[in-house]
Tab-separated table of C-alpha atoms in Angstrom:
chain	number	residue	atom	x	y	z
A	1	UNK	CA	-47.552	264.820	98.490
A	2	UNK	CA	-44.412	262.834	97.645
A	3	UNK	CA	-41.392	264.430	96.003
A	4	UNK	CA	-40.859	262.603	92.707
A	5	UNK	CA	-37.085	263.099	93.019
A	6	UNK	CA	-37.137	260.593	95.843
A	7	UNK	CA	-37.980	257.731	93.505
A	8	UNK	CA	-35.507	255.028	92.740
A	9	UNK	CA	-33.260	256.024	89.911
A	10	UNK	CA	-33.208	259.685	90.831
A	11	UNK	CA	-32.283	258.748	94.371
A	12	UNK	CA	-29.001	257.381	93.078
A	13	UNK	CA	-28.264	260.703	91.445
A	14	UNK	CA	-29.441	262.934	94.248
A	15	UNK	CA	-28.280	266.456	93.738
A	16	UNK	CA	-30.199	268.784	95.584
A	17	UNK	CA	-31.213	272.004	97.054
A	18	UNK	CA	-33.099	274.946	99.148
A	19	UNK	CA	-35.888	279.478	101.034
A	20	UNK	CA	-36.022	281.029	104.316
A	21	UNK	CA	-38.714	282.514	106.428
A	22	UNK	CA	-35.984	282.946	109.028
A	23	UNK	CA	-33.632	285.888	108.873
A	24	UNK	CA	-30.600	285.207	106.707
A	25	UNK	CA	-27.743	287.376	107.901
A	26	UNK	CA	-25.362	288.724	105.268
A	27	UNK	CA	-22.039	286.983	104.861
A	28	UNK	CA	-18.963	288.695	106.233
A	29	UNK	CA	-17.744	291.290	103.760
A	30	UNK	CA	-14.363	290.800	102.158
A	31	UNK	CA	-14.406	287.002	102.212
A	32	UNK	CA	-11.830	286.013	99.634
A	33	UNK	CA	-11.757	283.129	97.184
A	34	UNK	CA	-8.582	281.083	97.686
A	35	UNK	CA	-6.483	278.950	95.344
A	36	UNK	CA	-8.060	275.521	95.126
A	37	UNK	CA	-6.522	272.922	97.426
A	38	UNK	CA	-8.449	270.176	95.580
A	39	UNK	CA	-7.250	267.832	92.833
A	40	UNK	CA	-9.630	265.888	90.550
A	41	UNK	CA	-9.370	262.321	89.221
A	42	UNK	CA	-11.607	260.518	86.732
A	43	UNK	CA	-11.822	256.813	87.689
A	44	UNK	CA	-12.307	254.239	84.953
A	45	UNK	CA	-16.094	253.837	84.693
A	46	UNK	CA	-18.558	253.444	81.853
A	47	UNK	CA	-20.275	256.509	80.391
A	48	UNK	CA	-22.553	258.053	81.867
A	49	UNK	CA	-21.504	257.713	85.490
A	50	UNK	CA	-21.824	259.420	88.845
A	51	UNK	CA	-20.179	258.730	92.207
A	52	UNK	CA	-22.769	259.688	94.793
A	53	UNK	CA	-20.786	259.029	97.978
A	54	UNK	CA	-17.329	258.441	99.418
A	55	UNK	CA	-16.010	257.329	102.814
A	56	UNK	CA	-12.529	256.754	104.222
A	57	UNK	CA	-11.283	254.651	107.139
A	58	UNK	CA	-7.711	255.914	106.818
A	59	UNK	CA	-5.154	257.217	104.329
A	60	UNK	CA	-4.851	253.799	102.671
A	61	UNK	CA	-8.500	252.732	102.541
A	62	UNK	CA	-11.598	254.406	101.130
A	63	UNK	CA	-14.748	253.463	99.220
A	64	UNK	CA	-16.828	255.347	96.662
A	65	UNK	CA	-20.195	254.260	95.259
A	66	UNK	CA	-22.670	255.341	92.603
A	67	UNK	CA	-23.746	254.177	89.171
A	68	UNK	CA	-22.562	253.990	85.554
A	69	UNK	CA	-23.894	253.175	82.087
A	70	UNK	CA	-26.895	255.455	82.617
A	71	UNK	CA	-29.256	256.137	79.705
A	72	UNK	CA	-32.375	258.253	79.212
A	73	UNK	CA	-34.541	255.189	79.881
A	74	UNK	CA	-32.510	253.403	82.556
A	75	UNK	CA	-29.150	251.672	82.224
A	76	UNK	CA	-27.391	249.912	79.359
A	77	UNK	CA	-26.068	247.031	81.504
A	78	UNK	CA	-27.765	244.723	84.019
A	79	UNK	CA	-25.778	245.727	87.102
A	80	UNK	CA	-24.753	249.349	86.611
A	81	UNK	CA	-23.675	250.088	90.168
A	82	UNK	CA	-20.256	251.630	90.738
A	83	UNK	CA	-18.148	250.359	93.647
A	84	UNK	CA	-14.579	251.649	93.932
A	85	UNK	CA	-11.918	251.022	96.587
A	86	UNK	CA	-8.842	253.133	97.345
A	87	UNK	CA	-5.706	251.294	98.528
A	88	UNK	CA	-3.450	254.281	99.132
A	89	UNK	CA	-2.160	254.307	95.556
A	90	UNK	CA	-5.207	254.256	93.292
A	91	UNK	CA	-8.887	253.471	92.842
A	92	UNK	CA	-9.917	249.948	91.758
A	93	UNK	CA	-13.411	248.907	90.700
A	94	UNK	CA	-14.896	246.075	92.798
A	95	UNK	CA	-17.842	243.813	91.955
A	96	UNK	CA	-20.318	242.413	94.424
A	97	UNK	CA	-20.799	238.615	94.727
A	98	UNK	CA	-24.552	239.225	94.449
A	99	UNK	CA	-26.867	241.396	92.354
A	100	UNK	CA	-27.473	245.112	92.848
A	101	UNK	CA	-28.528	247.843	90.432
A	102	UNK	CA	-27.407	251.094	91.996
A	103	UNK	CA	-25.641	252.184	95.156
A	104	UNK	CA	-26.538	255.529	96.672
A	105	UNK	CA	-24.425	255.882	99.815
A	106	UNK	CA	-21.613	254.226	101.766
A	107	UNK	CA	-20.466	254.451	105.398
A	108	UNK	CA	-17.797	252.760	107.490
A	109	UNK	CA	-17.113	252.252	111.183
A	110	UNK	CA	-13.694	250.817	110.257
A	111	UNK	CA	-12.038	248.934	107.392
A	112	UNK	CA	-13.821	245.729	108.408
A	113	UNK	CA	-17.274	247.224	108.952
A	114	UNK	CA	-18.552	248.985	105.820
A	115	UNK	CA	-22.187	249.471	104.732
A	116	UNK	CA	-23.706	250.601	101.449
A	117	UNK	CA	-27.349	251.100	100.438
A	118	UNK	CA	-29.165	251.264	97.122
A	119	UNK	CA	-31.645	249.229	95.095
A	120	UNK	CA	-31.914	245.774	93.561
A	121	UNK	CA	-33.286	244.698	90.175
A	122	UNK	CA	-36.957	245.410	90.774
A	123	UNK	CA	-36.461	248.411	93.024
A	124	UNK	CA	-36.274	246.545	96.315
A	125	UNK	CA	-34.257	248.462	98.897
A	126	UNK	CA	-30.804	246.923	99.208
A	127	UNK	CA	-28.059	247.044	101.827
A	128	UNK	CA	-24.615	245.523	101.532
A	129	UNK	CA	-22.071	244.874	104.298
A	130	UNK	CA	-18.312	244.373	103.950
A	131	UNK	CA	-16.505	242.627	106.814
A	132	UNK	CA	-13.012	243.202	105.485
A	133	UNK	CA	-13.132	240.087	103.285
A	134	UNK	CA	-16.485	239.723	101.530
A	135	UNK	CA	-19.675	241.649	100.795
A	136	UNK	CA	-22.991	240.189	101.965
A	137	UNK	CA	-26.463	241.267	100.801
A	138	UNK	CA	-29.289	242.309	103.124
A	139	UNK	CA	-32.944	243.269	102.628
A	140	UNK	CA	-33.711	245.749	105.444
A	141	UNK	CA	-37.382	246.082	104.424
A	142	UNK	CA	-38.022	242.541	103.185
A	143	UNK	CA	-37.735	241.189	99.690
A	144	UNK	CA	-40.908	242.371	97.964
A	145	UNK	CA	-41.045	245.462	95.726
A	146	UNK	CA	-42.546	248.513	97.346
A	147	UNK	CA	-42.451	252.274	97.398
A	148	UNK	CA	-39.461	252.688	99.700
A	149	UNK	CA	-36.006	254.053	98.951
A	150	UNK	CA	-32.916	253.899	101.133
A	151	UNK	CA	-31.007	257.141	100.589
A	152	UNK	CA	-28.242	257.065	103.211
A	153	UNK	CA	-26.617	254.919	105.882
A	154	UNK	CA	-24.604	255.497	109.048
A	155	UNK	CA	-22.338	252.692	110.264
A	156	UNK	CA	-22.515	252.683	114.056
A	157	UNK	CA	-19.998	249.901	114.783
A	158	UNK	CA	-20.143	246.196	115.507
A	159	UNK	CA	-21.909	245.472	112.212
A	160	UNK	CA	-24.754	247.823	113.156
A	161	UNK	CA	-26.195	250.592	110.993
A	162	UNK	CA	-28.948	253.192	110.772
A	163	UNK	CA	-30.573	253.609	107.344
A	164	UNK	CA	-32.819	256.472	106.207
A	165	UNK	CA	-34.975	257.370	103.223
A	166	UNK	CA	-38.708	257.281	102.653
A	167	UNK	CA	-41.511	254.758	102.312
A	168	UNK	CA	-44.436	255.873	100.194
A	169	UNK	CA	-43.522	259.485	100.844
A	170	UNK	CA	-43.188	259.046	104.619
A	171	UNK	CA	-39.849	259.638	106.384
A	172	UNK	CA	-38.118	256.312	107.009
A	173	UNK	CA	-35.594	255.290	109.678
A	174	UNK	CA	-34.381	251.690	109.909
A	175	UNK	CA	-31.929	250.288	112.459
A	176	UNK	CA	-30.246	246.909	112.790
A	177	UNK	CA	-27.238	244.786	111.983
A	178	UNK	CA	-26.169	241.932	109.731
A	179	UNK	CA	-28.750	239.669	111.426
A	180	UNK	CA	-31.752	241.879	110.647
A	181	UNK	CA	-33.334	245.327	110.722
A	182	UNK	CA	-36.373	246.981	112.289
A	183	UNK	CA	-38.165	250.219	111.498
A	184	UNK	CA	-37.654	252.991	114.024
A	185	UNK	CA	-40.742	254.883	115.159
A	186	UNK	CA	-39.843	258.568	115.408
A	187	UNK	CA	-42.589	260.441	117.287
A	188	UNK	CA	-43.995	263.269	115.192
A	189	UNK	CA	-43.285	261.748	111.781
A	190	UNK	CA	-46.297	259.415	111.579
A	191	UNK	CA	-48.371	261.810	109.467
A	192	UNK	CA	-45.532	263.673	107.772
A	193	UNK	CA	-45.016	263.593	104.019
A	194	UNK	CA	-41.292	263.820	103.631
A	195	UNK	CA	-37.906	262.293	102.913
A	196	UNK	CA	-34.734	261.827	104.929
A	197	UNK	CA	-31.749	262.205	102.593
A	198	UNK	CA	-28.746	262.132	104.919
A	199	UNK	CA	-27.751	260.528	108.220
A	200	UNK	CA	-24.673	260.666	110.449
A	201	UNK	CA	-23.682	258.991	113.708
A	202	UNK	CA	-21.189	260.298	116.276
A	203	UNK	CA	-18.716	258.443	118.513
A	204	UNK	CA	-20.843	259.355	121.543
A	205	UNK	CA	-23.904	257.574	120.082
A	206	UNK	CA	-25.907	260.500	118.739
A	207	UNK	CA	-27.559	260.263	115.317
A	208	UNK	CA	-28.732	263.096	113.081
A	209	UNK	CA	-30.853	262.638	109.917
A	210	UNK	CA	-31.795	265.489	107.570
A	211	UNK	CA	-34.188	265.948	104.662
A	212	UNK	CA	-37.477	267.695	104.020
A	213	UNK	CA	-41.167	267.584	104.788
A	214	UNK	CA	-44.165	268.854	102.836
A	215	UNK	CA	-46.678	271.113	104.541
A	216	UNK	CA	-50.349	271.640	103.617
A	217	UNK	CA	-51.093	274.218	100.909
A	218	UNK	CA	-47.404	274.690	100.068
A	219	UNK	CA	-45.954	273.560	96.726
A	220	UNK	CA	-42.413	273.227	98.060
A	221	UNK	CA	-40.926	271.525	101.119
A	222	UNK	CA	-39.355	272.759	104.326
A	223	UNK	CA	-36.248	271.350	106.052
A	224	UNK	CA	-36.703	268.484	108.496
A	225	UNK	CA	-34.215	266.981	110.955
A	226	UNK	CA	-34.795	263.987	113.201
A	227	UNK	CA	-32.200	263.109	115.793
A	228	UNK	CA	-31.321	260.766	118.606
A	229	UNK	CA	-29.459	262.650	121.287
A	230	UNK	CA	-29.439	261.193	124.787
A	231	UNK	CA	-31.211	257.996	123.767
A	232	UNK	CA	-34.583	259.164	122.417
A	233	UNK	CA	-35.546	259.906	118.799
A	234	UNK	CA	-37.397	263.147	118.133
A	235	UNK	CA	-38.164	265.673	115.431
A	236	UNK	CA	-35.861	268.628	115.972
A	237	UNK	CA	-37.070	272.208	115.964
A	238	UNK	CA	-35.413	273.925	112.985
A	239	UNK	CA	-35.676	277.441	111.563
A	240	UNK	CA	-38.746	277.952	109.386
A	241	UNK	CA	-37.402	277.936	105.821
A	242	UNK	CA	-39.856	277.625	102.950
A	243	UNK	CA	-39.005	276.092	99.575
A	244	UNK	CA	-35.992	274.269	100.975
A	245	UNK	CA	-34.570	270.807	101.489
A	246	UNK	CA	-31.539	269.437	103.310
A	247	UNK	CA	-29.290	266.958	101.543
A	248	UNK	CA	-26.250	266.575	103.780
A	249	UNK	CA	-25.513	266.216	107.488
A	250	UNK	CA	-22.349	265.703	109.515
A	251	UNK	CA	-21.678	265.795	113.251
A	252	UNK	CA	-18.537	265.905	115.339
A	253	UNK	CA	-20.420	265.140	118.568
A	254	UNK	CA	-23.809	265.431	120.237
A	255	UNK	CA	-23.174	269.177	120.651
A	256	UNK	CA	-21.679	270.032	117.251
A	257	UNK	CA	-23.567	269.114	114.070
A	258	UNK	CA	-24.065	270.663	110.630
A	259	UNK	CA	-26.803	270.228	108.008
A	260	UNK	CA	-26.792	271.754	104.526
A	261	UNK	CA	-29.085	272.078	101.546
A	262	UNK	CA	-30.558	274.654	99.206
A	263	UNK	CA	-33.352	277.203	99.274
A	264	UNK	CA	-35.350	278.079	96.143
A	265	UNK	CA	-33.622	275.109	94.525
A	266	UNK	CA	-35.453	275.287	91.189
A	267	UNK	CA	-35.376	279.087	90.744
A	268	UNK	CA	-32.667	281.219	92.363
A	269	UNK	CA	-30.730	278.818	94.597
A	270	UNK	CA	-29.386	279.961	97.941
A	271	UNK	CA	-27.264	277.890	100.333
A	272	UNK	CA	-28.858	276.703	103.557
A	273	UNK	CA	-26.400	276.000	106.373
A	274	UNK	CA	-27.705	274.956	109.798
A	275	UNK	CA	-25.666	274.351	112.961
A	276	UNK	CA	-26.565	272.428	116.131
A	277	UNK	CA	-24.804	273.515	119.344
A	278	UNK	CA	-26.293	270.881	121.605
A	279	UNK	CA	-29.337	272.989	122.414
A	280	UNK	CA	-30.844	274.294	119.161
A	281	UNK	CA	-30.472	274.425	115.392
A	282	UNK	CA	-29.659	277.871	113.978
A	283	UNK	CA	-29.223	279.077	110.429
A	284	UNK	CA	-25.695	280.234	109.658
A	285	UNK	CA	-24.726	282.813	107.045
A	286	UNK	CA	-21.878	281.387	104.985
A	287	UNK	CA	-19.629	283.162	102.481
A	288	UNK	CA	-21.828	282.567	99.401
A	289	UNK	CA	-25.249	284.157	98.962
A	290	UNK	CA	-26.219	282.105	95.898
A	291	UNK	CA	-25.689	278.543	94.680
A	292	UNK	CA	-26.643	274.992	95.592
A	293	UNK	CA	-25.048	273.177	98.538
A	294	UNK	CA	-25.127	269.386	98.781
A	295	UNK	CA	-22.787	267.822	101.339
A	296	UNK	CA	-20.874	268.686	104.492
A	297	UNK	CA	-17.978	267.043	106.325
A	298	UNK	CA	-15.497	268.026	108.990
A	299	UNK	CA	-12.463	266.775	110.892
A	300	UNK	CA	-11.274	266.573	114.482
A	301	UNK	CA	-9.362	269.844	114.152
A	302	UNK	CA	-12.362	272.114	113.602
A	303	UNK	CA	-12.319	272.267	109.797
A	304	UNK	CA	-15.660	272.009	107.976
A	305	UNK	CA	-16.119	271.744	104.198
A	306	UNK	CA	-19.365	272.173	102.237
A	307	UNK	CA	-19.687	271.186	98.574
A	308	UNK	CA	-22.000	272.831	96.078
A	309	UNK	CA	-22.369	274.268	92.614
A	310	UNK	CA	-22.605	277.808	91.322
A	311	UNK	CA	-25.878	279.296	90.051
A	312	UNK	CA	-26.319	279.689	86.309
A	313	UNK	CA	-26.799	283.348	85.403
A	314	UNK	CA	-25.635	284.179	81.848
A	315	UNK	CA	-22.239	285.607	80.922
A	316	UNK	CA	-20.469	284.476	84.102
A	317	UNK	CA	-17.492	282.126	84.055
A	318	UNK	CA	-16.920	280.773	87.562
A	319	UNK	CA	-13.378	279.774	88.553
A	320	UNK	CA	-14.470	276.244	89.498
A	321	UNK	CA	-16.761	274.132	91.677
A	322	UNK	CA	-18.271	275.987	94.626
A	323	UNK	CA	-16.704	274.810	97.905
A	324	UNK	CA	-17.201	276.542	101.249
A	325	UNK	CA	-14.756	276.177	104.119
A	326	UNK	CA	-15.132	277.022	107.806
A	327	UNK	CA	-11.984	276.993	109.925
A	328	UNK	CA	-10.735	279.034	112.830
A	329	UNK	CA	-14.126	280.693	113.136
A	330	UNK	CA	-13.939	282.134	109.620
A	331	UNK	CA	-15.565	281.269	106.278
A	332	UNK	CA	-13.900	281.249	102.885
A	333	UNK	CA	-14.707	280.150	99.353
A	334	UNK	CA	-12.230	277.678	97.838
A	335	UNK	CA	-13.237	276.842	94.290
A	336	UNK	CA	-12.548	273.309	93.131
A	337	UNK	CA	-10.664	272.487	89.927
A	338	UNK	CA	-12.246	272.470	86.494
A	339	UNK	CA	-12.255	269.278	84.408
A	340	UNK	CA	-12.177	269.822	80.631
A	341	UNK	CA	-13.285	273.380	81.321
A	342	UNK	CA	-16.347	272.289	83.328
A	343	UNK	CA	-17.163	272.472	87.044
A	344	UNK	CA	-17.739	269.097	88.773
A	345	UNK	CA	-20.731	268.704	91.084
A	346	UNK	CA	-19.663	266.984	94.304
A	347	UNK	CA	-22.511	265.036	95.904
A	348	UNK	CA	-20.419	263.879	98.858
A	349	UNK	CA	-17.469	264.785	101.085
A	350	UNK	CA	-15.528	262.715	103.602
A	351	UNK	CA	-12.667	263.362	105.989
A	352	UNK	CA	-9.713	260.979	105.967
A	353	UNK	CA	-9.508	259.953	109.659
A	354	UNK	CA	-6.399	261.066	111.476
A	355	UNK	CA	-5.752	263.843	108.964
A	356	UNK	CA	-7.180	267.159	107.810
A	357	UNK	CA	-7.472	265.860	104.243
A	358	UNK	CA	-10.799	265.220	102.503
A	359	UNK	CA	-12.271	263.219	99.632
A	360	UNK	CA	-15.119	264.415	97.433
A	361	UNK	CA	-17.134	262.511	94.825
A	362	UNK	CA	-19.665	263.422	92.158
A	363	UNK	CA	-19.840	263.939	88.406
A	364	UNK	CA	-18.618	266.268	85.664
A	365	UNK	CA	-19.432	266.776	81.995
A	366	UNK	CA	-16.702	265.460	79.708
A	367	UNK	CA	-16.454	265.204	75.954
A	368	UNK	CA	-19.005	267.969	75.739
A	369	UNK	CA	-21.985	265.707	76.484
A	370	UNK	CA	-21.120	262.832	78.831
A	371	UNK	CA	-21.478	262.750	82.599
A	372	UNK	CA	-18.410	261.150	84.150
A	373	UNK	CA	-17.864	260.108	87.754
A	374	UNK	CA	-15.226	262.221	89.469
A	375	UNK	CA	-13.277	261.929	92.698
A	376	UNK	CA	-11.478	264.870	94.266
A	377	UNK	CA	-9.038	265.129	97.136
A	378	UNK	CA	-7.467	267.991	99.046
A	379	UNK	CA	-3.798	268.348	98.189
């Protein structure tokens, strides 16, 4: 059974979330909401737009990708991808020297080694590489239309990258460089129906990819993580959590990784936070018992941020976008700013290397009806 949300156009707009058969411990009592350290900016994009990812190589260089000009039936322009670059002062829209329709994710090893993935005109999986001067186009799965989607990319250095997604409802891992790509056979995934939605690589060469798999006689998925630690790919043992999917993953090293998503994502959403300590994945009780969680990122100083959105019970006015922070061994809730009275949904987070500052990207409702791409940054 293939999740329809993994199809092409929805993949560009992935928002996500996630039920647990494992014990969910209560959050620490008395966790306080703090004044938001985040500031929001609305880049100049066409209505309706969404920025589905962001990455930084330093304080003066960052990229954000997504789409714009979305309609109920598709897009109102031929090449509706969004590609923005930060130069330390502001965000500028860039255009590719070749055709692409949407961009889902972006990753960078450095300012001269940036990858993005998405789709071309007829749905063919697309990858683009920036060498510091120009963007080049690549077809990791060949040029013919198919049933595959590339949903995330990890830049591993030297023009190399690992791409993940699904092919006909099967988990997909692809590895290669600007000269070509090959599919990666991950033992244990051959007969799985599932999707890998996020991937991250560490400086020590480990790779973690997170998503979901469907199990027989169950209408909803369970979390799935595949990883390469110590040289061999394998399916990781994760807590048994029904009606859940993972949408974000980040790792500091081979012994410190985080994956997030949502349980009961289409009924009463509950955050799912998993942590890898080098030996096993365990579910962690964060400071929020309800809500969707989408992305996770951390820095070299031990800070970890998780983006999400609040649940929608009636008669409640939340103070802003749901953001969870883990630092110094403690959790807190730090609501993001409102935009025109509405709470942005941040699909992605990224640390600015060499600092403890972060970028976030996503969308927010403006003008009462329009979705508008938004970028946020810690003050």
